[in-house]
Every structure is written in structure tokens, then in C-alpha cells.
Tab-separated table of C-alpha atoms in Angstrom:
chain	number	residue	atom	x	y	z
A	374	UNK	CA	27.243	-19.545	9.845
A	375	UNK	CA	24.218	-21.819	10.134
A	376	UNK	CA	22.251	-18.957	11.699
A	377	UNK	CA	22.962	-16.779	8.650
A	378	UNK	CA	21.745	-19.557	6.365
A	379	UNK	CA	18.350	-19.560	8.077
A	380	UNK	CA	18.150	-15.766	7.855
A	381	UNK	CA	19.127	-15.841	4.169
A	382	UNK	CA	16.538	-18.541	3.455
A	383	UNK	CA	13.728	-16.560	5.083
A	384	UNK	CA	14.715	-13.442	3.123
A	385	UNK	CA	14.847	-15.472	-0.087
A	386	UNK	CA	11.310	-16.764	0.489
A	387	UNK	CA	10.192	-13.219	1.330
A	388	UNK	CA	11.663	-11.850	-1.914
A	389	UNK	CA	9.967	-14.569	-3.980
A	390	UNK	CA	6.669	-13.677	-2.303
A	391	UNK	CA	7.166	-9.960	-3.064
A	392	UNK	CA	7.827	-10.885	-6.689
A	393	UNK	CA	4.557	-12.848	-6.816
A	394	UNK	CA	2.744	-9.827	-5.370
A	395	UNK	CA	4.161	-7.666	-8.125
A	396	UNK	CA	3.277	-9.941	-11.054
A	397	UNK	CA	-0.292	-10.672	-9.894
A	398	UNK	CA	-1.464	-7.610	-7.917
A	399	UNK	CA	-5.178	-8.150	-8.637
A	400	UNK	CA	-5.188	-11.627	-7.055
A	401	UNK	CA	-3.416	-10.510	-3.881
A	402	UNK	CA	-5.469	-7.289	-3.900
A	403	UNK	CA	-8.652	-9.338	-3.470
A	404	UNK	CA	-7.189	-10.970	-0.362
A	405	UNK	CA	-6.076	-7.654	1.139
A	406	UNK	CA	-9.493	-6.127	0.418
A	407	UNK	CA	-10.985	-8.494	3.021
A	408	UNK	CA	-8.758	-7.045	5.747
A	409	UNK	CA	-9.264	-3.477	4.500
A	410	UNK	CA	-13.025	-3.955	4.768
A	411	UNK	CA	-12.718	-5.217	8.350
A	412	UNK	CA	-10.834	-2.079	9.353
A	413	UNK	CA	-13.200	0.212	7.402
A	414	UNK	CA	-16.218	-1.323	9.169
A	415	UNK	CA	-14.575	-1.078	12.583
A	416	UNK	CA	-13.705	2.600	12.197
A	417	UNK	CA	-17.005	3.989	10.847
A	418	UNK	CA	-17.332	7.481	12.323
A	419	UNK	CA	-20.133	8.000	14.821
A	420	UNK	CA	-22.434	10.681	13.419
A	421	UNK	CA	-23.205	13.664	15.617
A	422	UNK	CA	-26.281	14.945	13.810
A	423	UNK	CA	-29.530	16.247	15.174
A	424	UNK	CA	-32.585	14.015	14.926
A	425	UNK	CA	-35.815	14.698	13.046
A	426	UNK	CA	-39.134	13.365	14.339
A	427	UNK	CA	-42.562	13.187	12.721
A	428	UNK	CA	-45.713	13.898	14.688
A	429	UNK	CA	-48.515	11.390	14.262
A	430	UNK	CA	-51.297	12.655	12.038
A	431	UNK	CA	-49.126	15.412	10.575
A	432	UNK	CA	-46.938	15.428	7.513
A	433	UNK	CA	-44.570	18.068	8.844
A	434	UNK	CA	-41.082	17.369	10.104
A	435	UNK	CA	-40.223	18.931	13.461
A	436	UNK	CA	-36.557	19.627	13.969
A	437	UNK	CA	-34.756	19.224	17.284
A	438	UNK	CA	-32.220	21.981	17.728
A	439	UNK	CA	-28.832	20.820	18.920
A	440	UNK	CA	-25.346	22.292	18.734
A	441	UNK	CA	-23.129	20.073	16.613
A	442	UNK	CA	-19.353	19.996	16.457
A	443	UNK	CA	-18.868	17.714	13.472
A	444	UNK	CA	-19.096	18.642	9.794
A	445	UNK	CA	-21.368	15.622	9.480
A	446	UNK	CA	-24.238	17.837	10.603
A	447	UNK	CA	-23.827	19.896	7.442
A	448	UNK	CA	-24.974	17.044	5.204
A	449	UNK	CA	-28.660	16.674	4.265
A	450	UNK	CA	-30.030	14.144	1.757
A	451	UNK	CA	-33.072	14.653	-0.432
A	452	UNK	CA	-34.083	11.236	-1.722
A	453	UNK	CA	-35.751	10.522	-5.033
A	454	UNK	CA	-37.391	7.547	-3.376
A	455	UNK	CA	-40.262	5.186	-4.174
A	456	UNK	CA	-42.704	7.546	-2.487
A	457	UNK	CA	-41.609	10.358	-4.846
A	458	UNK	CA	-41.914	8.103	-7.896
A	459	UNK	CA	-45.401	6.987	-6.912
A	460	UNK	CA	-46.644	10.539	-6.458
A	461	UNK	CA	-44.786	12.428	-9.188
A	462	UNK	CA	-44.881	9.750	-11.866
A	463	UNK	CA	-42.739	7.682	-14.179
A	464	UNK	CA	-38.966	8.188	-14.358
A	465	UNK	CA	-37.266	10.141	-15.884
A	466	UNK	CA	-39.138	13.252	-14.843
A	467	UNK	CA	-39.636	16.387	-16.869
A	468	UNK	CA	-37.195	19.145	-16.060
A	469	UNK	CA	-40.047	21.382	-14.975
A	470	UNK	CA	-40.303	19.107	-11.901
A	471	UNK	CA	-36.763	20.070	-10.931
A	472	UNK	CA	-37.529	23.741	-11.568
A	473	UNK	CA	-40.416	23.606	-9.086
A	474	UNK	CA	-38.321	21.641	-6.596
A	475	UNK	CA	-35.449	24.155	-6.708
A	476	UNK	CA	-37.776	27.084	-6.064
A	477	UNK	CA	-39.194	25.320	-3.007
A	478	UNK	CA	-35.947	24.113	-1.449
A	479	UNK	CA	-34.138	27.414	-2.014
A	480	UNK	CA	-36.642	28.972	0.402
A	481	UNK	CA	-34.777	27.074	3.152
A	482	UNK	CA	-31.517	28.803	2.178
A	483	UNK	CA	-29.075	25.886	1.666
A	484	UNK	CA	-25.414	26.795	1.268
A	485	UNK	CA	-24.990	24.350	-1.630
A	486	UNK	CA	-27.435	22.165	-3.541
A	487	UNK	CA	-26.079	19.264	-5.600
A	488	UNK	CA	-28.257	17.535	-8.186
A	489	UNK	CA	-26.586	14.146	-8.599
A	490	UNK	CA	-28.707	13.501	-11.680
A	491	UNK	CA	-27.583	13.374	-15.291
A	492	UNK	CA	-28.920	15.746	-17.931
A	493	UNK	CA	-26.943	14.468	-20.949
A	494	UNK	CA	-29.501	15.205	-23.654
A	495	UNK	CA	-31.413	18.250	-24.858
A	496	UNK	CA	-35.018	18.751	-23.831
A	497	UNK	CA	-37.727	21.278	-24.696
A	498	UNK	CA	-37.909	22.205	-20.984
A	499	UNK	CA	-34.224	23.176	-20.857
A	500	UNK	CA	-34.801	26.926	-21.215
A	501	UNK	CA	-37.279	27.074	-18.341
A	502	UNK	CA	-35.020	24.928	-16.172
A	503	UNK	CA	-31.993	27.073	-17.020
A	504	UNK	CA	-33.942	30.239	-16.222
A	505	UNK	CA	-34.746	28.876	-12.756
A	506	UNK	CA	-31.105	27.889	-12.192
A	507	UNK	CA	-29.903	31.351	-13.212
A	508	UNK	CA	-31.604	32.836	-10.142
A	509	UNK	CA	-29.196	31.012	-7.804
A	510	UNK	CA	-25.437	30.602	-7.545
A	511	UNK	CA	-25.319	27.636	-5.174
A	512	UNK	CA	-26.512	24.784	-7.422
A	513	UNK	CA	-24.247	22.078	-8.804
A	514	UNK	CA	-24.663	19.334	-11.388
A	515	UNK	CA	-22.557	16.367	-12.421
A	516	UNK	CA	-21.077	14.887	-15.546
A	517	UNK	CA	-19.332	11.585	-16.129
A	518	UNK	CA	-16.989	9.809	-18.520
A	519	UNK	CA	-17.742	7.044	-20.963
A	520	UNK	CA	-15.946	4.409	-23.039
A	521	UNK	CA	-18.048	5.428	-26.038
A	522	UNK	CA	-15.884	6.908	-28.774
A	523	UNK	CA	-16.559	10.206	-30.539
A	524	UNK	CA	-19.530	11.230	-28.398
A	525	UNK	CA	-20.571	14.564	-29.888
A	526	UNK	CA	-20.805	17.487	-27.454
A	527	UNK	CA	-21.860	20.935	-28.584
A	528	UNK	CA	-19.205	23.658	-28.118
A	529	UNK	CA	-21.196	25.543	-25.443
A	530	UNK	CA	-21.583	22.414	-23.292
A	531	UNK	CA	-17.885	21.520	-23.678
A	532	UNK	CA	-16.873	25.069	-22.770
A	533	UNK	CA	-19.066	25.024	-19.650
A	534	UNK	CA	-17.453	21.803	-18.412
A	535	UNK	CA	-13.962	23.106	-19.082
A	536	UNK	CA	-14.691	26.208	-17.005
A	537	UNK	CA	-14.548	23.800	-14.073
A	538	UNK	CA	-11.342	22.094	-15.226
A	539	UNK	CA	-7.652	22.974	-15.477
A	540	UNK	CA	-5.402	22.703	-18.520
A	541	UNK	CA	-2.532	20.284	-18.027
A	542	UNK	CA	0.211	18.563	-19.986
A	543	UNK	CA	0.008	15.391	-17.924
A	544	UNK	CA	-0.977	12.056	-19.475
A	545	UNK	CA	-4.530	10.708	-19.326
A	546	UNK	CA	-5.221	8.833	-16.094
A	547	UNK	CA	-7.623	6.262	-17.584
A	548	UNK	CA	-7.020	4.963	-21.109
A	549	UNK	CA	-10.476	3.403	-21.294
A	550	UNK	CA	-12.137	6.834	-21.120
A	551	UNK	CA	-12.975	8.083	-24.609
A	552	UNK	CA	-15.598	10.797	-24.100
A	553	UNK	CA	-17.448	12.944	-21.565
A	554	UNK	CA	-21.081	12.289	-20.654
A	555	UNK	CA	-22.129	15.916	-20.080
A	556	UNK	CA	-24.733	18.090	-18.438
A	557	UNK	CA	-25.922	19.936	-21.506
A	558	UNK	CA	-26.168	23.622	-22.359
A	559	UNK	CA	-28.100	25.739	-21.323
A	560	UNK	CA	-28.427	23.891	-17.977
A	561	UNK	CA	-24.662	23.814	-17.497
A	562	UNK	CA	-24.485	27.583	-18.094
A	563	UNK	CA	-25.882	28.284	-14.645
A	564	UNK	CA	-24.390	25.647	-12.303
A	565	UNK	CA	-21.043	24.589	-10.939
A	566	UNK	CA	-19.833	21.248	-12.324
A	567	UNK	CA	-17.754	18.282	-11.243
A	568	UNK	CA	-17.482	14.661	-12.319
A	569	UNK	CA	-18.975	11.838	-10.242
A	570	UNK	CA	-16.981	8.983	-11.769
A	571	UNK	CA	-16.808	5.954	-9.474
A	572	UNK	CA	-14.542	2.972	-10.048
A	573	UNK	CA	-14.895	-0.559	-8.679
A	574	UNK	CA	-12.002	-2.343	-7.073
A	575	UNK	CA	-10.794	-5.870	-7.837
A	576	UNK	CA	-13.440	-7.238	-5.458
A	577	UNK	CA	-16.278	-5.366	-7.229
A	578	UNK	CA	-16.595	-2.903	-4.348
A	579	UNK	CA	-16.272	0.862	-4.373
A	580	UNK	CA	-13.404	1.782	-2.057
A	581	UNK	CA	-11.716	4.709	-3.766
A	582	UNK	CA	-12.864	7.928	-5.378
A	583	UNK	CA	-11.013	9.592	-8.266
A	584	UNK	CA	-10.410	13.142	-7.033
A	585	UNK	CA	-9.559	14.110	-10.572
A	586	UNK	CA	-9.539	12.680	-14.074
A	587	UNK	CA	-7.049	13.829	-16.705
A	588	UNK	CA	-8.481	13.546	-20.204
A	589	UNK	CA	-7.306	15.155	-23.457
A	590	UNK	CA	-5.169	17.820	-21.822
A	591	UNK	CA	-7.562	18.818	-19.025
A	592	UNK	CA	-7.719	17.951	-15.336
A	593	UNK	CA	-11.333	17.497	-14.292
A	594	UNK	CA	-11.844	17.633	-10.473
A	595	UNK	CA	-14.462	15.486	-8.762
A	596	UNK	CA	-17.745	16.991	-7.612
A	597	UNK	CA	-16.648	16.441	-3.998
A	598	UNK	CA	-13.576	18.635	-4.542
A	599	UNK	CA	-15.655	21.275	-6.308
A	600	UNK	CA	-18.234	21.255	-3.504
A	601	UNK	CA	-15.472	21.865	-0.980
A	602	UNK	CA	-14.040	24.710	-3.076
A	603	UNK	CA	-17.453	26.320	-3.460
A	604	UNK	CA	-18.221	26.027	0.255
A	605	UNK	CA	-14.917	27.665	1.181
A	606	UNK	CA	-15.214	30.321	-1.503
A	607	UNK	CA	-12.186	29.030	-3.443
A	608	UNK	CA	-11.704	28.700	-7.191
A	609	UNK	CA	-10.863	25.675	-9.314
A	610	UNK	CA	-7.715	27.556	-10.271
A	611	UNK	CA	-6.595	27.214	-6.658
A	612	UNK	CA	-6.052	23.482	-7.222
A	613	UNK	CA	-2.491	22.220	-7.628
A	614	UNK	CA	-1.370	18.685	-8.492
A	615	UNK	CA	2.066	17.670	-7.182
A	616	UNK	CA	3.092	14.010	-7.455
A	617	UNK	CA	0.855	12.187	-4.969
A	618	UNK	CA	-0.834	15.283	-3.537
A	619	UNK	CA	-3.877	17.183	-4.792
A	620	UNK	CA	-3.704	20.546	-3.061
A	621	UNK	CA	-6.316	23.196	-2.320
A	622	UNK	CA	-5.612	26.364	-0.354
A	623	UNK	CA	-6.021	24.649	3.016
A	624	UNK	CA	-6.083	20.924	2.286
A	625	UNK	CA	-3.606	18.383	0.975
A	626	UNK	CA	-5.557	15.471	-0.481
A	627	UNK	CA	-3.389	12.334	-0.832
A	628	UNK	CA	-3.904	10.533	-4.146
A	629	UNK	CA	-2.180	7.836	-6.172
A	630	UNK	CA	-0.910	8.224	-9.740
A	631	UNK	CA	-4.424	7.854	-11.124
A	632	UNK	CA	-5.892	10.431	-8.775
A	633	UNK	CA	-7.572	7.816	-6.568
A	634	UNK	CA	-7.827	7.835	-2.801
A	635	UNK	CA	-9.514	5.621	-0.225
A	636	UNK	CA	-12.780	6.834	1.275
A	637	UNK	CA	-13.152	6.865	5.053
A	638	UNK	CA	-16.758	6.285	6.091
A	639	UNK	CA	-19.235	8.210	8.213
A	640	UNK	CA	-22.466	7.125	6.528
A	641	UNK	CA	-23.068	3.393	6.295
A	642	UNK	CA	-25.878	0.965	5.625
A	643	UNK	CA	-26.415	0.566	9.364
A	644	UNK	CA	-26.337	4.212	10.528
A	645	UNK	CA	-28.097	5.791	7.531
A	646	UNK	CA	-31.119	6.872	9.593
A	647	UNK	CA	-29.018	9.042	11.892
A	648	UNK	CA	-28.516	11.457	8.978
A	649	UNK	CA	-31.182	13.723	7.595
A	650	UNK	CA	-33.060	12.054	4.748
A	651	UNK	CA	-36.012	13.936	3.262
A	652	UNK	CA	-38.253	12.720	0.466
A	653	UNK	CA	-38.061	14.743	-2.747
A	654	UNK	CA	-41.844	14.899	-3.000
A	655	UNK	CA	-42.164	16.254	0.559
A	656	UNK	CA	-40.082	19.267	-0.444
A	657	UNK	CA	-42.049	19.642	-3.666
A	658	UNK	CA	-45.405	19.519	-1.877
A	659	UNK	CA	-44.233	21.797	0.942
A	660	UNK	CA	-44.634	19.162	3.647
A	661	UNK	CA	-41.251	19.981	5.148
A	662	UNK	CA	-39.974	22.981	7.035
A	663	UNK	CA	-36.276	22.827	7.803
A	664	UNK	CA	-33.481	25.345	8.171
A	665	UNK	CA	-30.780	24.489	5.631
A	666	UNK	CA	-28.561	27.485	6.288
A	667	UNK	CA	-24.935	26.347	6.251
A	668	UNK	CA	-25.953	22.910	4.923
A	669	UNK	CA	-24.952	21.017	1.811
A	670	UNK	CA	-27.902	19.216	0.220
A	671	UNK	CA	-27.386	16.098	-1.885
A	672	UNK	CA	-30.261	15.235	-4.228
A	673	UNK	CA	-30.078	11.743	-5.712
A	674	UNK	CA	-31.839	8.500	-6.530
A	675	UNK	CA	-32.575	6.058	-3.712
A	676	UNK	CA	-35.701	4.405	-5.158
A	677	UNK	CA	-35.749	0.632	-5.459
A	678	UNK	CA	-38.618	0.735	-7.963
A	679	UNK	CA	-36.466	2.067	-10.786
A	680	UNK	CA	-34.911	-1.338	-11.504
A	681	UNK	CA	-31.257	-2.319	-11.292
A	682	UNK	CA	-30.262	-0.308	-14.353
A	683	UNK	CA	-31.328	3.040	-12.871
A	684	UNK	CA	-30.631	2.377	-9.180
A	685	UNK	CA	-27.739	4.291	-7.700
A	686	UNK	CA	-26.712	1.700	-5.087
A	687	UNK	CA	-23.038	0.916	-4.533
A	688	UNK	CA	-21.449	-2.085	-2.853
A	689	UNK	CA	-18.786	-0.760	-0.468
A	690	UNK	CA	-16.666	-2.134	2.407
A	691	UNK	CA	-19.339	-0.963	4.884
A	692	UNK	CA	-22.343	-2.371	3.007
A	693	UNK	CA	-24.597	-1.115	0.239
A	694	UNK	CA	-25.043	2.655	0.236
A	695	UNK	CA	-26.473	5.148	-2.229
A	696	UNK	CA	-24.309	7.092	-4.639
A	697	UNK	CA	-25.064	10.382	-2.896
A	698	UNK	CA	-23.978	8.837	0.413
A	699	UNK	CA	-20.681	7.692	-1.101
A	700	UNK	CA	-20.051	11.231	-2.377
A	701	UNK	CA	-20.972	12.688	1.012
A	702	UNK	CA	-18.500	10.365	2.746
A	703	UNK	CA	-15.766	11.512	0.389
A	704	UNK	CA	-16.675	15.186	0.953
A	705	UNK	CA	-16.614	14.773	4.746
A	706	UNK	CA	-13.071	13.396	4.444
A	707	UNK	CA	-11.991	16.698	2.884
A	708	UNK	CA	-13.891	18.847	5.392
A	709	UNK	CA	-12.436	17.033	8.393
A	710	UNK	CA	-8.988	16.578	6.812
A	711	UNK	CA	-9.377	12.853	7.451
A	712	UNK	CA	-7.728	10.717	4.780
A	713	UNK	CA	-6.578	7.114	4.546
A	714	UNK	CA	-3.034	7.087	3.160
A	715	UNK	CA	-1.278	3.928	2.036
A	716	UNK	CA	2.174	3.214	3.424
A	717	UNK	CA	4.651	3.606	0.535
A	718	UNK	CA	5.420	0.178	-0.914
A	719	UNK	CA	9.173	0.649	-0.430
A	720	UNK	CA	8.827	1.235	3.322
A	721	UNK	CA	6.234	-1.507	3.637
A	722	UNK	CA	8.612	-3.969	1.968
A	723	UNK	CA	11.510	-2.896	4.205
A	724	UNK	CA	9.384	-3.605	7.308
A	725	UNK	CA	8.283	-6.925	5.805
A	726	UNK	CA	11.872	-7.999	5.036
A	727	UNK	CA	13.061	-6.973	8.511
A	728	UNK	CA	10.474	-9.148	10.245
A	729	UNK	CA	11.122	-11.949	7.737
A	730	UNK	CA	14.787	-11.974	8.720
A	731	UNK	CA	13.756	-12.027	12.398
A	732	UNK	CA	11.624	-15.111	11.778
A	733	UNK	CA	14.654	-16.838	10.214
A	734	UNK	CA	16.885	-16.057	13.184
A	735	UNK	CA	14.286	-17.089	15.760
A	736	UNK	CA	13.474	-20.307	13.905
A	737	UNK	CA	17.146	-21.257	13.999
A	738	UNK	CA	17.273	-21.044	17.797
A	739	UNK	CA	13.843	-22.466	18.615
A	740	UNK	CA	12.205	-25.788	17.804
A	741	UNK	CA	8.776	-27.389	17.630
A	742	UNK	CA	5.701	-25.387	18.643
A	743	UNK	CA	7.876	-22.479	19.770
A	744	UNK	CA	8.543	-21.607	16.117
A	745	UNK	CA	4.829	-21.616	15.339
A	746	UNK	CA	4.119	-19.527	18.430
A	747	UNK	CA	6.668	-16.883	17.366
A	748	UNK	CA	5.202	-16.690	13.853
A	749	UNK	CA	1.625	-16.394	15.133
A	750	UNK	CA	2.742	-13.745	17.650
A	751	UNK	CA	4.256	-11.640	14.867
A	752	UNK	CA	1.086	-11.978	12.780
A	753	UNK	CA	-1.047	-10.872	15.750
A	754	UNK	CA	1.324	-7.969	16.355
A	755	UNK	CA	0.968	-6.819	12.733
A	756	UNK	CA	-2.820	-7.266	12.920
A	757	UNK	CA	-3.167	-4.888	15.880
A	758	UNK	CA	-0.556	-2.574	14.391
A	759	UNK	CA	-2.596	-2.365	11.170
A	760	UNK	CA	-5.690	-1.358	13.196
A	761	UNK	CA	-3.775	1.250	15.181
A	762	UNK	CA	-2.278	2.725	12.005
A	763	UNK	CA	-5.715	2.808	10.341
A	764	UNK	CA	-7.040	4.819	13.286
A	765	UNK	CA	-4.298	7.342	12.437
A	766	UNK	CA	-5.295	7.334	8.757
A	767	UNK	CA	-2.515	4.992	7.591
A	768	UNK	CA	-3.239	1.834	5.609
A	769	UNK	CA	-0.697	-0.997	5.665
A	770	UNK	CA	-1.060	-4.206	3.656
A	771	UNK	CA	-1.754	-6.708	6.439
A	772	UNK	CA	-2.293	-9.688	4.103
A	773	UNK	CA	1.310	-9.323	2.914
A	774	UNK	CA	2.547	-9.992	6.449
A	775	UNK	CA	-0.012	-12.707	7.206
A	776	UNK	CA	0.649	-14.800	4.102
A	777	UNK	CA	4.350	-13.964	3.866
A	778	UNK	CA	5.148	-14.909	7.470
A	779	UNK	CA	3.434	-18.283	7.204
A	780	UNK	CA	5.126	-19.062	3.884
A	781	UNK	CA	8.467	-18.335	5.551
A	782	UNK	CA	7.529	-20.488	8.558
A	783	UNK	CA	6.531	-23.407	6.312
A	784	UNK	CA	9.673	-23.002	4.179
A	785	UNK	CA	12.038	-22.919	7.155
A	786	UNK	CA	10.252	-25.802	8.903
A	787	UNK	CA	10.596	-27.926	5.769
A	788	UNK	CA	14.265	-26.941	5.450
A	789	UNK	CA	14.922	-27.927	9.093
A	790	UNK	CA	13.185	-31.253	8.494
A	791	UNK	CA	15.475	-31.965	5.504
A	792	UNK	CA	18.565	-31.030	7.544
A	793	UNK	CA	17.555	-33.257	10.453
A	794	UNK	CA	16.801	-36.138	8.104
A	795	UNK	CA	20.209	-35.802	6.489
A	796	UNK	CA	21.989	-35.540	9.873
A	797	UNK	CA	20.312	-38.692	11.193
A	798	UNK	CA	21.255	-40.571	8.053
A	799	UNK	CA	24.906	-39.488	8.423
A	800	UNK	CA	25.014	-40.573	12.097
A	801	UNK	CA	23.588	-43.984	11.281
A	802	UNK	CA	26.132	-44.469	8.484
A	803	UNK	CA	29.048	-43.414	10.700
A	804	UNK	CA	28.322	-45.372	13.895
A	805	UNK	CA	26.080	-48.342	13.100
A	806	UNK	CA	29.026	-50.566	12.021
A	807	UNK	CA	30.889	-50.392	15.376
A	808	UNK	CA	28.301	-49.377	17.966
A	809	UNK	CA	25.188	-51.051	19.251
A	810	UNK	CA	21.827	-50.090	17.802
A	811	UNK	CA	20.772	-48.659	21.168
A	812	UNK	CA	23.716	-46.253	21.274
A	813	UNK	CA	23.151	-45.235	17.625
A	814	UNK	CA	19.500	-44.554	18.434
A	815	UNK	CA	20.591	-42.306	21.323
A	816	UNK	CA	22.973	-40.449	19.021
A	817	UNK	CA	20.207	-39.951	16.432
A	818	UNK	CA	17.890	-38.710	19.169
A	819	UNK	CA	20.536	-36.237	20.356
A	820	UNK	CA	23.290	-35.671	17.736
A	821	UNK	CA	25.174	-33.453	20.237
A	822	UNK	CA	26.333	-36.632	21.997
A	823	UNK	CA	28.470	-37.518	18.955
A	824	UNK	CA	31.631	-35.687	19.964
A	825	UNK	CA	35.227	-36.743	20.628
A	826	UNK	CA	35.801	-35.374	24.122
A	827	UNK	CA	34.494	-37.114	27.194
A	828	UNK	CA	31.831	-36.020	29.625
A	829	UNK	CA	32.299	-34.971	33.233
A	830	UNK	CA	29.772	-36.735	35.495
A	831	UNK	CA	29.273	-37.762	39.128
A	832	UNK	CA	29.267	-41.596	39.115
A	833	UNK	CA	29.468	-44.557	41.540
A	834	UNK	CA	31.911	-47.356	40.591
A	835	UNK	CA	31.811	-50.902	42.111
A	836	UNK	CA	35.153	-52.722	42.325
A	837	UNK	CA	34.865	-56.517	42.935
A	838	UNK	CA	36.971	-59.709	42.671
A	839	UNK	CA	36.246	-63.447	42.415
A	840	UNK	CA	37.799	-65.695	45.058
A	841	UNK	CA	40.931	-67.442	43.690
A	842	UNK	CA	40.582	-65.795	40.308
A	843	UNK	CA	43.878	-63.867	40.513
A	844	UNK	CA	46.037	-66.949	41.284
A	845	UNK	CA	44.139	-69.002	38.685
A	846	UNK	CA	44.682	-66.427	35.951
A	847	UNK	CA	48.406	-66.172	36.732
A	848	UNK	CA	48.908	-69.920	36.084
A	849	UNK	CA	46.875	-70.195	32.850
A	850	UNK	CA	47.079	-68.690	29.394
A	851	UNK	CA	44.583	-65.887	28.644
A	852	UNK	CA	42.461	-68.042	26.299
A	853	UNK	CA	41.734	-70.452	29.208
A	854	UNK	CA	40.776	-67.785	31.715
């Protein structure tokens, strides 16, 4: 019966802790983010890309040919860097600059070319830019969402964006979104489109990407999803949303109710140089010769000289990376069918409650440092289990087990202390009036000695007598003996 009390107590503490997790998820989410980041950093994929070297005295890049197995080799970055700003001029650039750039880079025959640059307003160079874009069918642009209400979008621009969306009767995923920040007509007439919305977590880091956004009756897929569809030759109409799965013809992308999923990383702050990075101006000035056949080219801002407002640098679990690198990581997840899925909360809680009950049972039998050792052992077990599961693409909330187990340990230890205190007090009250203090102290030290039956022991007994005592005691009353 006492054993069940300890088990029930540990489960009670566990349930209170689960309730606290539910009512303040953002607070506990910040703690778990620390352990998520550790796992994300540990499991950064090793890139298998070919290297690019520069000969001294020449401005041309010489490419080393190497057979590559990984889809990581398909990613190439064209950086709008400080060098490009210094040579081309003040930001933002005229759209004629992009027209010239596209003509030059298309000579290298890329499979897809993504301009991760916003064109939300009309410009007098739009017609020339659109004419250049119309010559190719492999160029993509982005749009975004804004909290600004009643942002006016011309019908042609809205229609172009909705060509790359799906009608739906599902509710909006983000209530704070009020309008679309578009890529305007006529530019959007001649490109494929996807949103590049990015959302910070509770710890101000970018961990998840919204694979879709539902807004005003339309499902808008992310640019990463659209890039994958374009590369495979699929249509946006091939996308299907079922509960927690966003499905293409050959991929099931796990998402939560808001369309978010964790990003698994290949490109980090530390291994950035192992990927192909080419300066925008080097393409423009024909200083680069590179075969881009079968490659996906990301064009985006990496310049530090633009100031914090225009910089596209994101704080992530694996360090600060550029926006185009974050998108490329997310795209590689789809290509390699490598996703990080969260363990359903119900199953996670069942596992947590099972181990919580085990702690209660073990704490009943064991005492002292043994209890602490068992608790620490279970925490270490869950720590390594969380790493092993992450390697399989499964994310379990380790902080729940770490904090929960120690709360249970502290609660049970305190409960045992109260019980022992009460038991010692009862023993002292029961025996101190008719037993010596030494015996009472022994009973308090080991309450198991306080039992009615005797004890079987091997003992030596000494029998002795005093000379003449027997005859003396027979002749005198007991009080005189």
C-alpha cells in the first residue's frame, strides 16, 4: 500500500507539471529550445559539394569536377555582397541591373533561378525587366505577408499570385496577417511565385518554416515547396493538405496546424564556404564561368553594408545565416526527404508518466544517494535517447523529462523526510516513558526494531552465584536481601 502511495505521488507531481507546461508553453518552450539547438548543431549535415578555387592574378573561377551523391551539390548561391554594392552602386538597384544579370547567368543554363528580392512597387523599368523574364521559364520571385491592413494590390498582380495558390475553405493560419506584400505586375506575369515568410520562435531564433499560409480562402505554398515542384515538373495543383501532412506527388511533408515544420540544417555559419558562393557582380561582369546545368541558384542579399534594416541575416540554432541559406536548408529537406517530426504530445506524455511512476516505485525501495543516482540515470538515458531519435528525424521534448524527473525526485524526497520525521516522533512518544534514552535512540535509528516478537540470535550467557547468598536469602525477607 505504501509503495502505491509513492507511485501515486510521483504521478500527481507529473500531472501538475504537465498542467504548468500547458498553461505557459512559451516559457517552457524557451527552455526546450536550448536542447533543440544542441541537437541541431550536433547533426548538421556534412556537405558533399565540389570546391571552387581562384587562380592568383586572375578573376576567373576554376571548377574542380567531382561526382556528387548528395542533393546539396545542386545548390549555388549568388550573393549581393559588399563587393557588388561597391561596384554597382547604391541599393536598391534599378531593375535594368537584374535584366542584365539574368541574361548573363542564363548562359550557364541553371535549372532554376530564384530571386529572393522583393519587387513590391511599380517602376518605370518594369516593362524591360518583364520582357527579359519572358524569355525564360525557370525564374522565380517571392512575395510576403504583412500586418498592414488594406494594402492595395492591382487585380493583375493578385491574379498572378493566386495562380501559384490553391483555393481552400480552411481557416486562416495566422490572424496577424492582413495583406500580401507582392511582386508586382508585369514582373509577376513571367515568373513562378512562392512566399518566403519566416517566423521567429519564442527564443527569437528561426527554427521552423511555414510550408504554407492560408489567407482569405487561399493556400499559399512556400517558395521552397514551389521550387521543389518546379524542379520535379509538378504543378501546384498536385499539392494536398491532410491534417498534419502537406503532400506532393512523391513527398509527405510533416507540418503542424499552422503549416510549420522544423528545418534540418546542411548549411551553417561554420561550413558556409564549402558551398558555392559567387558574387553577383562577378556574374554581371562575366568574371565567372561555371556550369549550372541541373543546379538551383539562389540570389539574395548577404551584404553587411546595407545596414540592419536591409540585411537578410537570420539567427538560427546553428548560428547566423543568410535568408537564402535558410531557404536552401528547407529545400534540401524536401529533396532528401529528411524532416524533423515532433513526437505527438499524447505519446510523449504517456512515456513521461510511465517513467514518473517508475521513479516513485524506485524511490520507495531505495534511500539516500541511490534515489538521486536513479533519477540522474533516467535523465541521462532520455538525453541519449533524444539524440538517437533526432538522428532518425524525431524530436522529443527532453526538457520535459529533465525538469519533470527532478521535480518528482525533490517532491518524493521531501515526502519521505516528512514521513521519517513523523515516525521518529511517534516512536519517541511511545517508548520514552518506559525505556532508556539509549534504547529509544536505537529504535529511532532503526524503527524496524520496534516489534512485538523476539529475535533469534547466537549468544553466550554467564551463570554465576555468590558464596553463601542462597542460604542467606532463604533466612531473610526479600527487602533485606
